[in-house]
mmCIF file of C-alpha atoms in Angstrom:
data_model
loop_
_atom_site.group_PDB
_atom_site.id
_atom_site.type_symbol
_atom_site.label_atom_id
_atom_site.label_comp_id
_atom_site.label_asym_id
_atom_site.label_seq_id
_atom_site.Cartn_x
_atom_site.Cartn_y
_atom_site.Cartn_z
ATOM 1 C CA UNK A 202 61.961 33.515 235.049
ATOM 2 C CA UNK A 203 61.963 30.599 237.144
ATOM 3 C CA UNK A 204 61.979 27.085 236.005
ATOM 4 C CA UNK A 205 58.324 26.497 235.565
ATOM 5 C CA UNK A 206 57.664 29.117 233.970
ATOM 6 C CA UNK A 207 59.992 29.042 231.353
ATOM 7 C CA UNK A 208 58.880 25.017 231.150
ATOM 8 C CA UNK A 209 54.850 26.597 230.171
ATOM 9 C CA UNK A 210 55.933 29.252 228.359
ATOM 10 C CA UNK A 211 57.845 27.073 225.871
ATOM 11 C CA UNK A 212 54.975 24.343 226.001
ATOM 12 C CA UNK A 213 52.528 27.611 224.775
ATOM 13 C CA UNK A 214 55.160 28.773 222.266
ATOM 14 C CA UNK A 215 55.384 25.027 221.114
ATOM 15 C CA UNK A 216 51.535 24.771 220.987
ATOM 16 C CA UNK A 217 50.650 27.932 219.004
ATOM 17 C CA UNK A 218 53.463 26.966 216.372
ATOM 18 C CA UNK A 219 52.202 23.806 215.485
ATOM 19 C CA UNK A 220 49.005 25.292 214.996
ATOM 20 C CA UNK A 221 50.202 27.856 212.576
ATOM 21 C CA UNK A 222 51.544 24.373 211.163
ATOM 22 C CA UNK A 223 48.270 23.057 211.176
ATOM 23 C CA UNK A 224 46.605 25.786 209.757
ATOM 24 C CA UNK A 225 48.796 26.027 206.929
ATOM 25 C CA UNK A 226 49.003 22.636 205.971
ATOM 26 C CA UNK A 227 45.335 22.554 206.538
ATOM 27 C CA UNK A 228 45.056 25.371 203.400
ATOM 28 C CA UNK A 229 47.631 23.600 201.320
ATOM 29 C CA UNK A 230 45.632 20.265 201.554
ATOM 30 C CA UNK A 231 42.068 21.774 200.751
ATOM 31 C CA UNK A 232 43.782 23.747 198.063
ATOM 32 C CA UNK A 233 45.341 20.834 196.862
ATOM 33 C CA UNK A 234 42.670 18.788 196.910
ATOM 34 C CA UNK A 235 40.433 21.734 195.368
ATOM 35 C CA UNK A 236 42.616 21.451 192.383
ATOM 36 C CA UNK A 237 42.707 17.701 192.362
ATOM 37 C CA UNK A 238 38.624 17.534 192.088
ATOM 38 C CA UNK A 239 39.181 20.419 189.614
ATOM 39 C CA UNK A 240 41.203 18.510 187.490
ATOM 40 C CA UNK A 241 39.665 15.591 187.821
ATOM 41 C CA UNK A 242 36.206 17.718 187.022
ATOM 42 C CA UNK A 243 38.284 18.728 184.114
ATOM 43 C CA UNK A 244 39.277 15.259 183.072
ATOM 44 C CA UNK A 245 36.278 13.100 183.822
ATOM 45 C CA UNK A 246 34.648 12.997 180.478
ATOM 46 C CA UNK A 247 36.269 9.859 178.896
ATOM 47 C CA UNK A 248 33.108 9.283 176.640
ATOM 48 C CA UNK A 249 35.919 9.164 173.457
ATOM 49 C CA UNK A 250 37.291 6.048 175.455
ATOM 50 C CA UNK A 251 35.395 3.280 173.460
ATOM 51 C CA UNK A 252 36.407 0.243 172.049
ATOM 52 C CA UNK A 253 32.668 -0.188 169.984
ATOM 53 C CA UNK A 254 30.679 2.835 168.432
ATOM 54 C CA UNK A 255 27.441 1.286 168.481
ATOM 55 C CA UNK A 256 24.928 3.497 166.454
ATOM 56 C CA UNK A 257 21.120 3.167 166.589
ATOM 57 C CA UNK A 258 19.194 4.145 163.617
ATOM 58 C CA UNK A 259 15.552 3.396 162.121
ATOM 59 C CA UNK A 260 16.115 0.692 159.387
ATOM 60 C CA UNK A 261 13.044 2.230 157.302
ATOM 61 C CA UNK A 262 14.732 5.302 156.973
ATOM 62 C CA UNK A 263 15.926 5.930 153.368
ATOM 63 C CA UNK A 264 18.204 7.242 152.130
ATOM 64 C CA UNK A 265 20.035 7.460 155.798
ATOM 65 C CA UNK A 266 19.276 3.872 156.549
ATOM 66 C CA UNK A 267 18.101 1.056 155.693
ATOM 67 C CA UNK A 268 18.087 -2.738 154.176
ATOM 68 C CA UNK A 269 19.600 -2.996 151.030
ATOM 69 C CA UNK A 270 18.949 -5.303 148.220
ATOM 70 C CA UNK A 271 21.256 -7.641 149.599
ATOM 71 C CA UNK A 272 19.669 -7.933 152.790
ATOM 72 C CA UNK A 273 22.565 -5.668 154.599
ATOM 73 C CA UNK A 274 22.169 -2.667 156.409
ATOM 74 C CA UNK A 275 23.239 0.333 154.238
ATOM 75 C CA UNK A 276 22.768 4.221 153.952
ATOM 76 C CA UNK A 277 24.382 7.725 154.116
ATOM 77 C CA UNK A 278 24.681 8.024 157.580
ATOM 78 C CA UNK A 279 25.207 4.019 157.854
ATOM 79 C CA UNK A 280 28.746 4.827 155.253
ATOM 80 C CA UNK A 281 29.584 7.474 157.265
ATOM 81 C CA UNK A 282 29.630 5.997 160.542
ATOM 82 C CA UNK A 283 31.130 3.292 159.124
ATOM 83 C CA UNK A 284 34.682 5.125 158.164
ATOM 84 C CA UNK A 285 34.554 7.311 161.344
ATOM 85 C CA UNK A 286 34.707 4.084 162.868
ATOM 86 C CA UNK A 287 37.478 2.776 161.056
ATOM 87 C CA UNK A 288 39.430 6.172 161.418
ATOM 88 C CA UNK A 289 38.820 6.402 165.260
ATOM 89 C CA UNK A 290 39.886 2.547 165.412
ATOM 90 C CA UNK A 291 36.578 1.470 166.866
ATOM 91 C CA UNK A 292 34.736 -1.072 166.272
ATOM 92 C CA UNK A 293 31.137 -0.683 164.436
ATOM 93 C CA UNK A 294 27.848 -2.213 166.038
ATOM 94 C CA UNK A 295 25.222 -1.419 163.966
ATOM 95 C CA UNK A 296 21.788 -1.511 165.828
ATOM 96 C CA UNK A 297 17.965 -0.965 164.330
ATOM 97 C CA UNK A 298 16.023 0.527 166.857
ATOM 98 C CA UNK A 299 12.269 1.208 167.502
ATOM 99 C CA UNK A 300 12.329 5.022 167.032
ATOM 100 C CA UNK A 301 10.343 5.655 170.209
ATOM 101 C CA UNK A 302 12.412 4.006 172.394
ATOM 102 C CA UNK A 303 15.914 5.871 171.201
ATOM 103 C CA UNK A 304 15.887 7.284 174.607
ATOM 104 C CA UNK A 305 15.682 4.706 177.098
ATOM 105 C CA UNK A 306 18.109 2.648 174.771
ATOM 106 C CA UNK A 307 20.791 5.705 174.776
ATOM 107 C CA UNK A 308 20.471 6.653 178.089
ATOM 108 C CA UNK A 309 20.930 2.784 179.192
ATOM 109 C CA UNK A 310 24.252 2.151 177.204
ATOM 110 C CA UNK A 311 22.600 -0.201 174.833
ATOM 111 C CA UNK A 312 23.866 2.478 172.047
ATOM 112 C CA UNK A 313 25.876 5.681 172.119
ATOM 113 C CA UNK A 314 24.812 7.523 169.471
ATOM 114 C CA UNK A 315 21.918 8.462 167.314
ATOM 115 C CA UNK A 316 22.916 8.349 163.559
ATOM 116 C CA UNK A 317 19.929 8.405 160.923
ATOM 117 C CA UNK A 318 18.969 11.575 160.023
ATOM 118 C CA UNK A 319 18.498 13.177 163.213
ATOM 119 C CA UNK A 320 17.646 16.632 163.933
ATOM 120 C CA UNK A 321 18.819 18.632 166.301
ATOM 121 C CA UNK A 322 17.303 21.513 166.287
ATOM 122 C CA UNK A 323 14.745 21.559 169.312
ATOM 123 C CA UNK A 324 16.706 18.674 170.914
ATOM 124 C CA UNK A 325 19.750 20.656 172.178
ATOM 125 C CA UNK A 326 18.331 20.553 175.806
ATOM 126 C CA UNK A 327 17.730 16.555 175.509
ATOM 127 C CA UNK A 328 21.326 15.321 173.866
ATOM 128 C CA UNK A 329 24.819 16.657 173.481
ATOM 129 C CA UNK A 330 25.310 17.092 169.695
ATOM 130 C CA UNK A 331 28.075 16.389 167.221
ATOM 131 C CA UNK A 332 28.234 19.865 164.711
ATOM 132 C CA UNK A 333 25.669 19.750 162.263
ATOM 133 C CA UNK A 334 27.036 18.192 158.896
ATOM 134 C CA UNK A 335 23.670 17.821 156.932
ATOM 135 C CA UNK A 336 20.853 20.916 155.764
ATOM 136 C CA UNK A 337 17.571 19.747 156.355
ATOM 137 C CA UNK A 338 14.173 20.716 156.108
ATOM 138 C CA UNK A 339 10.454 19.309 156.748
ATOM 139 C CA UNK A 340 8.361 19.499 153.901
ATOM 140 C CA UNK A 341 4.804 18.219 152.611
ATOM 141 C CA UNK A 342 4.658 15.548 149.440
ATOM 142 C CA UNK A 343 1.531 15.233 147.792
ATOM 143 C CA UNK A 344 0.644 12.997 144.577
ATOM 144 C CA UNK A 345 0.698 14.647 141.806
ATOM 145 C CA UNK A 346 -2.560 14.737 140.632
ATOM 146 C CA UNK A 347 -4.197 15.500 143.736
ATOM 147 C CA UNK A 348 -4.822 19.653 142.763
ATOM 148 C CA UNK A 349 -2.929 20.398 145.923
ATOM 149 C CA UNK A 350 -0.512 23.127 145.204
ATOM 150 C CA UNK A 351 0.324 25.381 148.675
ATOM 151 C CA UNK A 352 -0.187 24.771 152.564
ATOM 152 C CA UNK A 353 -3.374 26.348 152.028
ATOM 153 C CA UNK A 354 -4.908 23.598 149.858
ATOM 154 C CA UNK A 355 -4.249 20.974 152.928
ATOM 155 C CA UNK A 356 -7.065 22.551 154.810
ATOM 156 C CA UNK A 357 -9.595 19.840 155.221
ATOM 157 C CA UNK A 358 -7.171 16.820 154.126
ATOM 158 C CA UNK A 359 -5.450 14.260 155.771
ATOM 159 C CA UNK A 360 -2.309 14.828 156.631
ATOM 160 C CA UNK A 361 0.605 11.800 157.354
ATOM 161 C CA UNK A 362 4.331 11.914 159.473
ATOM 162 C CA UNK A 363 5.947 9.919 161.000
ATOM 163 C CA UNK A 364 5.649 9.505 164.756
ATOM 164 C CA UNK A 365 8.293 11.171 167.008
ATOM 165 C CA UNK A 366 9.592 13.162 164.230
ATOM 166 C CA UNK A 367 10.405 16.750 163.460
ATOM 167 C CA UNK A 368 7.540 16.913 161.145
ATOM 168 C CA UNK A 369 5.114 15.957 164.040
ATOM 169 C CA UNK A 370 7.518 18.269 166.438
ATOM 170 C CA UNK A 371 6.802 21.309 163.583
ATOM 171 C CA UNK A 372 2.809 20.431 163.054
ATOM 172 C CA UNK A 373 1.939 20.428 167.080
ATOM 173 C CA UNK A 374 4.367 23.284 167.911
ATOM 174 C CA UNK A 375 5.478 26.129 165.411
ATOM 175 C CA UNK A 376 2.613 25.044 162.452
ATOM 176 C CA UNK A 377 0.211 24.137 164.934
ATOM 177 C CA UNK A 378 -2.007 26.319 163.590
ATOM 178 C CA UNK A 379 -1.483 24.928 159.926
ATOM 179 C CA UNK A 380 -1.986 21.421 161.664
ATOM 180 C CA UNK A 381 -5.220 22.615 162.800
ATOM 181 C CA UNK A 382 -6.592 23.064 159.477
ATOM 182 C CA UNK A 383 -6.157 19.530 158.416
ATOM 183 C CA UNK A 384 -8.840 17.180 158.768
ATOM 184 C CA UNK A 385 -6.633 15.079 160.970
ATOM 185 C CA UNK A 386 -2.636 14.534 161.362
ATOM 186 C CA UNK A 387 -2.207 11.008 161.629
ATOM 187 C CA UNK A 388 1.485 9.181 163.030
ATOM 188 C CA UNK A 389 2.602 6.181 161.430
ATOM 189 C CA UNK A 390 5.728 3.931 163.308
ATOM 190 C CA UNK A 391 7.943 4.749 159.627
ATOM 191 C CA UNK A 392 7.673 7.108 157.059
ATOM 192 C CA UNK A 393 7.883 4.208 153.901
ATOM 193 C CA UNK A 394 4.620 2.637 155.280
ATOM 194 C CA UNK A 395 3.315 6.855 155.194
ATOM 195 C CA UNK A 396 3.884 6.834 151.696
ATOM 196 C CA UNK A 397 2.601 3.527 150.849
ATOM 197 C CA UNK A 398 -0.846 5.399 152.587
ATOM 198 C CA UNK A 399 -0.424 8.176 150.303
ATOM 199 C CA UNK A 400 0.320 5.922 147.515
ATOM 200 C CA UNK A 401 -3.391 3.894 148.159
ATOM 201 C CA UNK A 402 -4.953 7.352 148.590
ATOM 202 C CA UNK A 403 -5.977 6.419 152.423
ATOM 203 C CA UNK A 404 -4.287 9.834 153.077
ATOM 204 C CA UNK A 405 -3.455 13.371 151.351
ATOM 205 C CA UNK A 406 -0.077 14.269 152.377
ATOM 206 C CA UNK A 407 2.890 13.185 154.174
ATOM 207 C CA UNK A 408 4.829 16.014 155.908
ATOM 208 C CA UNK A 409 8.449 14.240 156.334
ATOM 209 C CA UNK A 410 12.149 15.586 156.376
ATOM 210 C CA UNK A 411 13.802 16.767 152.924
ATOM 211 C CA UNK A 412 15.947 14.069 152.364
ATOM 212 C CA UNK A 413 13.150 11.726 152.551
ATOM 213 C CA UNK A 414 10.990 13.752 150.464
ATOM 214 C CA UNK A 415 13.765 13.623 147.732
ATOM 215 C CA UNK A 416 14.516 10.046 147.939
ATOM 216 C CA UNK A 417 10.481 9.262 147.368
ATOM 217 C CA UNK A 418 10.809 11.952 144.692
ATOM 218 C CA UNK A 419 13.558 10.590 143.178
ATOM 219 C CA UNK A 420 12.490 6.735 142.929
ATOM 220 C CA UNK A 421 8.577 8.066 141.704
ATOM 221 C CA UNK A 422 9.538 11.458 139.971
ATOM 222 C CA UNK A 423 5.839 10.522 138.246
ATOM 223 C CA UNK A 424 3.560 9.889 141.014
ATOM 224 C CA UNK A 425 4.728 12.432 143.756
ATOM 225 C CA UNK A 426 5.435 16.172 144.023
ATOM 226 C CA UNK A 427 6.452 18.171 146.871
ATOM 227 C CA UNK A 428 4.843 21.773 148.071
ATOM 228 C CA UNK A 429 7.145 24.621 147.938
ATOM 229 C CA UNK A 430 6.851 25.961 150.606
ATOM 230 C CA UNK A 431 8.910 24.425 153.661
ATOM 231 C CA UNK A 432 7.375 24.007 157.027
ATOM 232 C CA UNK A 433 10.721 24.653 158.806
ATOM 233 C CA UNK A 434 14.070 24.702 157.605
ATOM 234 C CA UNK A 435 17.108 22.590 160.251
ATOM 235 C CA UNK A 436 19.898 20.390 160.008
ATOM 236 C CA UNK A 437 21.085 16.855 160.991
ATOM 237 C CA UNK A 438 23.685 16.221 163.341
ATOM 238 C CA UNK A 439 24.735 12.641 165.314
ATOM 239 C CA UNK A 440 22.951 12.924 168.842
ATOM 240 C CA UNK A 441 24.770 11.721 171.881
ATOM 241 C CA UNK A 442 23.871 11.073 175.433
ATOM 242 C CA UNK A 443 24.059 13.935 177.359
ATOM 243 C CA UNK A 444 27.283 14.979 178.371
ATOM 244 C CA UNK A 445 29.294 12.680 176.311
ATOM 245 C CA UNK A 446 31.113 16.041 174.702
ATOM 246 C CA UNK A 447 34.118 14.295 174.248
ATOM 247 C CA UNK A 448 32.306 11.593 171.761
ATOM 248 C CA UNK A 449 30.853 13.863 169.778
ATOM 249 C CA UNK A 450 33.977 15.904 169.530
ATOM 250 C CA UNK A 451 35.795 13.068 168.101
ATOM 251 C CA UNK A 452 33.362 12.304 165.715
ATOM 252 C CA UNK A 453 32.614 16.073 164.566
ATOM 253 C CA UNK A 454 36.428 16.339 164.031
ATOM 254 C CA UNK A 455 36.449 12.817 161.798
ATOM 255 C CA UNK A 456 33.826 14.042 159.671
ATOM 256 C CA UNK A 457 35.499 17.387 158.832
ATOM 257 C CA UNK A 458 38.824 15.140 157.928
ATOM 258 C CA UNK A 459 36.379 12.853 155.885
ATOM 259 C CA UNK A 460 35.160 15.949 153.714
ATOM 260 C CA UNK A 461 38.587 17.443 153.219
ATOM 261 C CA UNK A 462 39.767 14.675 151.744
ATOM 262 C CA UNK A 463 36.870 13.751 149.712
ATOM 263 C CA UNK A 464 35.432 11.128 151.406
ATOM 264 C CA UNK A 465 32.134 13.075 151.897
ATOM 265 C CA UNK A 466 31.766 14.236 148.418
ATOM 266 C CA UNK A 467 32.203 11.139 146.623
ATOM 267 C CA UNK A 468 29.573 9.762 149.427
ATOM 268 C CA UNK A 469 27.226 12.171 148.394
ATOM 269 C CA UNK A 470 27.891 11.454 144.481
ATOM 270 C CA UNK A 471 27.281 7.502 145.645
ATOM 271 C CA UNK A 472 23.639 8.610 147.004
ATOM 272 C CA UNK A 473 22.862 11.350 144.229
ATOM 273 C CA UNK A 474 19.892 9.304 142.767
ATOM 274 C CA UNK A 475 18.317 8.948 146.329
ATOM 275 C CA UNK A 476 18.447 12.280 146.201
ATOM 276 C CA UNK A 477 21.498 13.607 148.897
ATOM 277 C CA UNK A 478 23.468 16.620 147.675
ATOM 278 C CA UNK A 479 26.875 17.941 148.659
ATOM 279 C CA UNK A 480 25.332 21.175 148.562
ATOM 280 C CA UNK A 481 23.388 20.694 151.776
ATOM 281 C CA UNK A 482 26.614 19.306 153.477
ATOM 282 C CA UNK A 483 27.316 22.200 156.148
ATOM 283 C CA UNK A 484 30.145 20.569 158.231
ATOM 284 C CA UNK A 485 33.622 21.892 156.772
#
């Protein structure tokens, strides 16, 4: 082999080495980088990262939440989200909220939760959920003397919820047919102004969730009564923006911690004569 060509063929040799080279640091680097998006993937949910849990909740909404005697902002879920928040180290911003905007406001940032007696069933696809701690159902209150005894007796009448709510979700979806027995379903912005329209006889029922059904109950145990017969039976959990799983991790594990050492229990004992039970607590 003269000199030339043993100058090209160790240029070629050279040439198809480093490209081997090439090649495999070419795979090493995508795989690398594959697993660094991967882990990063993996990783990117810091939605636990807050310094301020700042909760949005109906301030008509008894027993859940609402304005106390003292002018303050109290409630079940308003006590609860209080100690998660002191457990978790965050601060609490408590925040009353027009009910129909809870969307736009969560989706924004200008709160990152939903606490007040929220349902989740039927809203699985719209937030990312802590567990469910709290049985709930939607149910029809009548007054007592108004000879209205079953579902069937609200045909013709005028029926009351509040709007946005399960109740209204229930009446235009699974009971629509129900609904369409009434004389009308009316919405109303909260569910005490509902009852004050039952109260004045301007309607004949409200349909509204269990826990508010026993609170009215409990405070007029003379002047109300509530149908037997449920219109759906769900449970409340704390809604979350979607995809903030790492949030509502963090609370669902507080709240468990909170009911094994009590903390739930003597909650529910506080809130007995608004009518809450530790027998519909569900989260353990």
């Amino acid at each position: 082999m003269n000199k030339k060509r043993f100058m090209a063929f160790v240029a070629c040799a050279f040439a198809l080495v480093a490209a081997f080279a090439l090649v495999g640091c070419g795979g090493t680097s995508a795989q690398t980088a594959g697993s660094a998006a991967g882990s990063a993937s993996a990783g990117s949910d810091d939605s636990a990262d807050i310094k301020t849990l700042t909760v949005g909740f109906d301030q008509s909404y008894p027993p859940y939440g609402f304005v106390g005697d003292d002018g303050e902002f109290t409630g079940f879920d308003i006590e609860l989200a209080t100690e998660v928040a002191k457990r978790c180290g965050w601060e609490l911003k408590l925040e009353p909220i027009d009910w129909d905007a809870k969307d736009s406001l969560l989706n924004s940032g200008a709160i990152n939760c939903i606490w007040n007696g929220f349902t989740m069933e039927g809203r699985e696809d719209d937030y990312t959920f802590s567990d469910p701690y709290m049985l709930n159902g939607q149910v029809i209150v009548v007054k007592k003397d108004s000879g209205i005894k079953s579902l069937d007796d609200l045909a013709g009448k005028t029926v009351i919820t509040q709007t946005d709510s399960a109740a209204e979700d229930v009446l235009s979806g699974d009971k629509a047919d129900l609904a369409a027995t009434f004389a009308s379903l009316e919405t109303i912005g909260d569910y005490n102004t509902a009852f004050m329209q039952l109260e004045s006889g301007a309607v004949d029922a409200v349909a509204c969730d269990l826990s508010i059904a026993q609170y009215q109950l409990a405070a007029k145990p003379d002047e109300y009564v509530q149908l037997d017969e449920m219109l759906s039976e769900e449970h409340y959990a704390v809604g979350f923006k979607k995809g903030d799983d790492a949030l509502a991790s963090k609370v669902t594990e507080t709240l468990k911690e909170m009911d094994k050492d009590g903390f739930v229990k003597d909650l529910c004992e506080k809130y007995a004569d608004y009518g809450i039970s530790y027998d519909n607590w569900v989260l353990k």
